[in-house]
Amino acid sequence: MTDLSKEGPPPGETEYQRVQRSDEFQGLRRAFRNFVFPMTALFLAWYFVYVLLANYAHDFMSIRLGDSNITVGLLFGLGQFVSTFAITMLYARWANKKFDARADALRREIEEGDL
Amino acid sequence: MSGNLTLAADGTAGAPTVVAAEATDIGNPWVNIGIFAAFVLVTLVIVFRASRQNKSAADFYAGGRNFTGPQNGTAIAGDYLSAASFLGICGAIALNGYDGFLYSIGFLVAWLVALLLVAELLRNTGKFTMADVLSFRLRQRPVRMAAALATLLVVFFYLLAQMAGAGGLVALLLGVDSRAGQSLVIAVVGALMILYVLVGGMKGTTWVQIIKAILLIAGAAIMTVWVLAQYGFNLSDLLGGAVEAAGPGGEALLEPGKQYGADSTSKLSFLSLALALVLGTAGLPHVLMRFYTVPTAKEARRSVVWAIWLIGIFYLFTLVLGYGAGALVGPEAINNAPGGVNSAAPLLAFALGGEILLGLISAVAFATILAVVAGLTITAAASFSHDIYANVIKKGQVKPDSEVRIARWTVVVIGVIAIVGGIFAQNQNVAFLVALAFAVAASANLPTIVFSLFWKRFNTSGALWSIYGGLVSCIVLIVLSPTVSGDEKAMFPGADFAVFPLTNPGLVSIPLGFLLGIVGTFLSKEKPHPEKFAEMEVRSLTGAGAEKATAKH
């Protein structure tokens, strides 16, 4: 087990603050934010591109594909479903494989400590 | 925004179009009532069985935190897919084509906010309510009070809209068209809801939602396959059928803009709605509360993953069902039917499978209202009892037993308010209430949740500015909007004080909510509490110290 307190806590520091300062936690936090923040920006941007196109680019969204009744707008709309499912699966995979083990290790360290 | 747009986006099955409805002349109301009664009977038995294990506050509010991810995910779908999602969106697609499809996308994409930013962190830091998280590192009493008020308002708006919609649904599906008859049905729905929640607590409510979600999604799946089979499983042919049935100009069904593309104001209104939908879901208190019913953050994640699949697949079904109703029933028949736009799905069921399928689909629509109102009621009860009574009034010095007792009384009071409000509102255009609920959730709740989870500097003053600012701006803007006055479809068509042109306040109130959170934070001289932030941040990411599930009984 890693020693979280090798420098000794500054006076008045709580255990949670000590964990918060640790490299393990900072790494975990960075990994989490590096995944969810860009992903959130991505899906929100893609959603608003879609909404703005549907709102202000009627001609483009009304283009038919070949001689079918499927329009570009319908494909974009279905694309929102596909991207939502894809991001869901990506996040679940990442969290299950990369995030959980590190979070659990820290949790055990905290709960088995003298907190 | 036209009445239809409000309707589909807003949760009420009934409201404007159903107001003038007459008794349905298709199907057999007794078949519908019989199937619905069977649903009530089965769920009541399950609720009574579940109630035997209701002992602690965690049992009553959070179902003992013992539900699995898939169970909770299904219950979330049951909680979220209101009658509007089914009847409203099918009808909107049948009559307005592509524009109807647009709502379902906002409702679905919104779940990514919950998945990535909220669900797991909330499960790790809170106990029963949204206010648990918001007040974690801020001054308890003022923040809890504000969060509880926002919760109660959102729930009340949503509940009233659902109850008023129930009256309209009765006219459509059961052939009850007198005001007294509709009031009686609202009272029955309210009484059943009180019974479910009082007896079953969160556990019973969850099972009702699970059963309802399965029925709703299975019913929609059967109808979808049935419709597609008629067109050789070719989506393009189905769309062609809808265009043909619509007659001249039917091509517009495949293009955006048929419904809200009229002018630049209606386009801005739609933009505003789109913003409120995508940011509102993760701030809806009854959605947030569901994350506490699972044992760990990992299960909360699995819940949302399941919910996203179920909700997404359901909305894909509604695309087929909407165009199917347009093609097989035809817009004229839908418009002329009692219930208008809302009758598209039931009429399609009748066209496909006759009386029995109609009965099944009608019963599912009722079960939907029942399950949604039960979820709302337990959320309001938890918020009043846990936040206002136990933590604000009694300052946390209260036995869990008496907290649950207060919660049960709150259930009764809220049930009665919902019945009276529903009866009072049944001939009013209250469809804007759900739009308002989403807007308040996005403007008052979400900024505070996000700031308190991710922004170290955030403080009590910021939270209060954000919650009250978001809340007040939403309500003021909606009162001053064309949904309340100055429009023939408005709540008060005779008056005109609509100085705000958009039908949804989100475009203004959501950025304002975030902005006020920042301004309020910087204006305050409150000393920061780094130790509380450390505790919250470490707990939220690692799950250390998170509430445990109660032992299996």
Tab-separated table of C-alpha atoms in Angstrom, chain A residues 12-21 25-26 28-30 32-33 35-41 43-44 47-48 50-59 61-64 67-89 91-97 99-100 102-104 106-108 110-111 115, chain B residues 98-99 101-102 104-113 115-117 120-121 235-241 243 251-252 254-258 260-261 264 266-268 270-271 273-275 277-279 298 301-302 304-305 308-313 315-316 319 323 453-456 530-531 533-539 541-546 548:
chain	number	residue	atom	x	y	z
A	12	GLY	CA	-5.099	21.037	11.093
A	13	GLU	CA	-5.360	19.028	7.908
A	14	THR	CA	-8.085	16.402	7.775
A	15	GLU	CA	-7.646	12.879	6.437
A	16	TYR	CA	-9.767	13.734	3.415
A	17	GLN	CA	-7.519	16.686	2.639
A	18	ARG	CA	-4.507	14.424	2.939
A	19	VAL	CA	-6.049	11.991	0.464
A	20	GLN	CA	-7.071	14.857	-1.772
A	21	ARG	CA	-3.452	16.030	-1.923
A	25	PHE	CA	-6.173	10.947	-5.934
A	26	GLN	CA	-4.934	13.781	-8.107
A	28	LEU	CA	-7.719	9.726	-10.483
A	29	ARG	CA	-9.351	13.120	-10.567
A	30	ARG	CA	-7.381	14.128	-13.641
A	32	PHE	CA	-11.955	11.387	-14.642
A	33	ARG	CA	-12.047	14.995	-15.742
A	35	PHE	CA	-12.581	11.797	-19.893
A	36	VAL	CA	-15.913	13.350	-18.948
A	37	PHE	CA	-15.315	17.047	-19.677
A	38	PRO	CA	-14.239	16.705	-23.325
A	39	MET	CA	-16.910	14.055	-23.857
A	40	THR	CA	-19.580	16.399	-22.466
A	41	ALA	CA	-18.347	19.246	-24.655
A	43	PHE	CA	-21.923	15.601	-27.294
A	44	LEU	CA	-23.364	19.009	-26.400
A	47	TYR	CA	-26.429	18.129	-30.270
A	48	PHE	CA	-26.522	21.890	-30.837
A	50	TYR	CA	-27.959	19.217	-35.027
A	51	VAL	CA	-30.605	21.460	-33.422
A	52	LEU	CA	-29.297	24.520	-35.255
A	53	LEU	CA	-29.250	22.676	-38.587
A	54	ALA	CA	-32.813	21.449	-38.053
A	55	ASN	CA	-33.851	24.947	-37.030
A	56	TYR	CA	-32.060	27.047	-39.618
A	57	ALA	CA	-30.933	24.810	-42.500
A	58	HIS	CA	-34.229	23.352	-43.685
A	59	ASP	CA	-33.129	22.907	-47.285
A	61	MET	CA	-31.894	18.741	-43.913
A	62	SER	CA	-34.606	18.082	-46.522
A	63	ILE	CA	-32.271	16.597	-49.159
A	64	ARG	CA	-33.451	13.094	-50.080
A	67	ASP	CA	-34.917	8.210	-54.685
A	68	SER	CA	-35.827	7.105	-51.165
A	69	ASN	CA	-37.866	9.048	-48.633
A	70	ILE	CA	-34.956	9.140	-46.199
A	71	THR	CA	-33.705	12.686	-45.689
A	72	VAL	CA	-30.382	14.033	-44.480
A	73	GLY	CA	-32.258	15.344	-41.442
A	74	LEU	CA	-33.495	11.871	-40.551
A	75	LEU	CA	-29.966	10.491	-40.828
A	76	PHE	CA	-28.636	13.274	-38.590
A	77	GLY	CA	-31.405	12.570	-36.092
A	78	LEU	CA	-30.647	8.868	-36.067
A	79	GLY	CA	-26.995	9.895	-35.767
A	80	GLN	CA	-27.834	11.492	-32.416
A	81	PHE	CA	-29.149	8.129	-31.239
A	82	VAL	CA	-26.034	6.360	-32.493
A	83	SER	CA	-23.688	8.871	-30.845
A	84	THR	CA	-25.607	8.709	-27.557
A	85	PHE	CA	-25.411	4.912	-27.506
A	86	ALA	CA	-21.746	5.005	-28.518
A	87	ILE	CA	-20.730	7.506	-25.821
A	88	THR	CA	-22.687	5.493	-23.266
A	89	MET	CA	-20.801	2.324	-24.172
A	91	TYR	CA	-17.908	5.656	-20.931
A	92	ALA	CA	-19.143	2.439	-19.316
A	93	ARG	CA	-16.182	0.508	-20.736
A	94	TRP	CA	-13.695	3.151	-19.663
A	95	ALA	CA	-15.188	3.434	-16.184
A	96	ASN	CA	-15.420	-0.324	-15.656
A	97	LYS	CA	-11.910	-1.056	-16.904
A	99	PHE	CA	-11.612	4.005	-13.348
A	100	ASP	CA	-13.222	1.562	-10.912
A	102	ARG	CA	-8.243	2.941	-8.970
A	103	ALA	CA	-11.245	4.415	-7.171
A	104	ASP	CA	-11.815	1.197	-5.225
A	106	LEU	CA	-8.337	4.531	-2.804
A	107	ARG	CA	-11.650	3.870	-1.108
A	108	ARG	CA	-10.281	0.807	0.659
A	110	ILE	CA	-9.397	5.464	3.217
A	111	GLU	CA	-11.938	3.172	4.873
A	115	LEU	CA	-10.715	7.904	9.232
B	98	TYR	CA	-39.861	15.353	-38.539
B	99	ASP	CA	-40.483	18.094	-35.988
B	101	PHE	CA	-38.992	13.458	-33.855
B	102	LEU	CA	-36.847	16.353	-32.657
B	104	SER	CA	-37.381	12.714	-28.502
B	105	ILE	CA	-33.745	13.468	-29.338
B	106	GLY	CA	-33.455	16.181	-26.677
B	107	PHE	CA	-35.084	13.884	-24.115
B	108	LEU	CA	-32.547	11.155	-24.901
B	109	VAL	CA	-29.283	13.081	-25.296
B	110	ALA	CA	-29.978	14.714	-21.922
B	111	TRP	CA	-29.187	11.391	-20.265
B	112	LEU	CA	-25.523	11.760	-21.153
B	113	VAL	CA	-25.341	14.716	-18.755
B	115	LEU	CA	-24.390	9.612	-16.978
B	116	LEU	CA	-21.138	11.544	-17.235
B	117	LEU	CA	-21.486	14.329	-14.687
B	120	GLU	CA	-22.314	8.411	-9.759
B	121	LEU	CA	-21.020	11.478	-7.932
B	235	LEU	CA	-38.503	2.528	-43.521
B	236	SER	CA	-38.500	4.543	-46.729
B	237	ASP	CA	-41.740	2.882	-47.862
B	238	LEU	CA	-43.327	3.623	-44.491
B	239	LEU	CA	-42.358	7.291	-44.797
B	240	GLY	CA	-43.758	7.244	-48.334
B	241	GLY	CA	-47.017	5.837	-46.969
B	243	VAL	CA	-46.561	11.273	-47.167
B	251	GLU	CA	-43.686	15.876	-48.367
B	252	ALA	CA	-43.301	18.406	-45.548
B	254	LEU	CA	-40.103	14.453	-43.954
B	255	GLU	CA	-38.603	17.907	-43.530
B	256	PRO	CA	-37.915	20.019	-40.475
B	257	GLY	CA	-39.903	23.195	-39.876
B	258	LYS	CA	-43.475	22.022	-40.421
B	260	TYR	CA	-42.102	25.398	-35.356
B	261	GLY	CA	-40.406	26.824	-38.445
B	264	SER	CA	-37.741	33.590	-36.174
B	266	SER	CA	-40.865	30.275	-33.016
B	267	LYS	CA	-37.407	29.074	-34.054
B	268	LEU	CA	-35.875	30.758	-31.009
B	270	PHE	CA	-37.574	25.817	-30.146
B	271	LEU	CA	-33.910	26.524	-29.460
B	273	LEU	CA	-36.845	24.274	-25.498
B	274	ALA	CA	-33.960	22.214	-26.879
B	275	LEU	CA	-31.613	23.762	-24.311
B	277	LEU	CA	-34.596	19.546	-22.452
B	278	VAL	CA	-30.945	18.605	-22.710
B	279	LEU	CA	-29.913	20.304	-19.466
B	298	LYS	CA	-21.117	1.453	-10.162
B	301	ARG	CA	-23.800	3.905	-13.688
B	302	ARG	CA	-25.322	0.602	-14.853
B	304	VAL	CA	-28.173	5.005	-16.450
B	305	VAL	CA	-26.677	2.782	-19.142
B	308	ILE	CA	-30.350	5.144	-21.993
B	309	TRP	CA	-30.765	1.953	-24.016
B	310	LEU	CA	-34.405	1.500	-23.028
B	311	ILE	CA	-35.356	5.144	-23.522
B	312	GLY	CA	-33.429	5.388	-26.806
B	313	ILE	CA	-34.966	2.239	-28.231
B	315	TYR	CA	-37.984	6.716	-28.940
B	316	LEU	CA	-36.918	4.840	-32.076
B	319	LEU	CA	-40.588	7.275	-34.814
B	323	TYR	CA	-45.213	7.759	-39.172
B	453	LEU	CA	-19.448	18.993	-7.447
B	454	PHE	CA	-16.748	20.553	-9.591
B	455	TRP	CA	-15.970	24.095	-8.453
B	456	LYS	CA	-13.881	24.479	-5.330
B	530	PRO	CA	-11.389	23.434	2.035
B	531	GLU	CA	-11.875	20.492	4.413
B	533	PHE	CA	-14.634	20.353	-0.285
B	534	ALA	CA	-11.896	17.765	0.158
B	535	GLU	CA	-14.344	15.400	1.812
B	536	MET	CA	-16.932	15.918	-0.922
B	537	GLU	CA	-14.475	15.555	-3.766
B	538	VAL	CA	-12.774	12.469	-2.373
B	539	ARG	CA	-16.089	10.838	-1.509
B	541	LEU	CA	-14.939	10.045	-6.866
B	542	THR	CA	-13.934	7.127	-4.669
B	543	GLY	CA	-17.194	6.213	-2.949
B	544	ALA	CA	-15.498	6.256	0.458
B	545	GLY	CA	-18.050	6.807	3.198
B	546	ALA	CA	-20.977	6.491	0.789
B	548	LYS	CA	-24.489	1.543	2.240
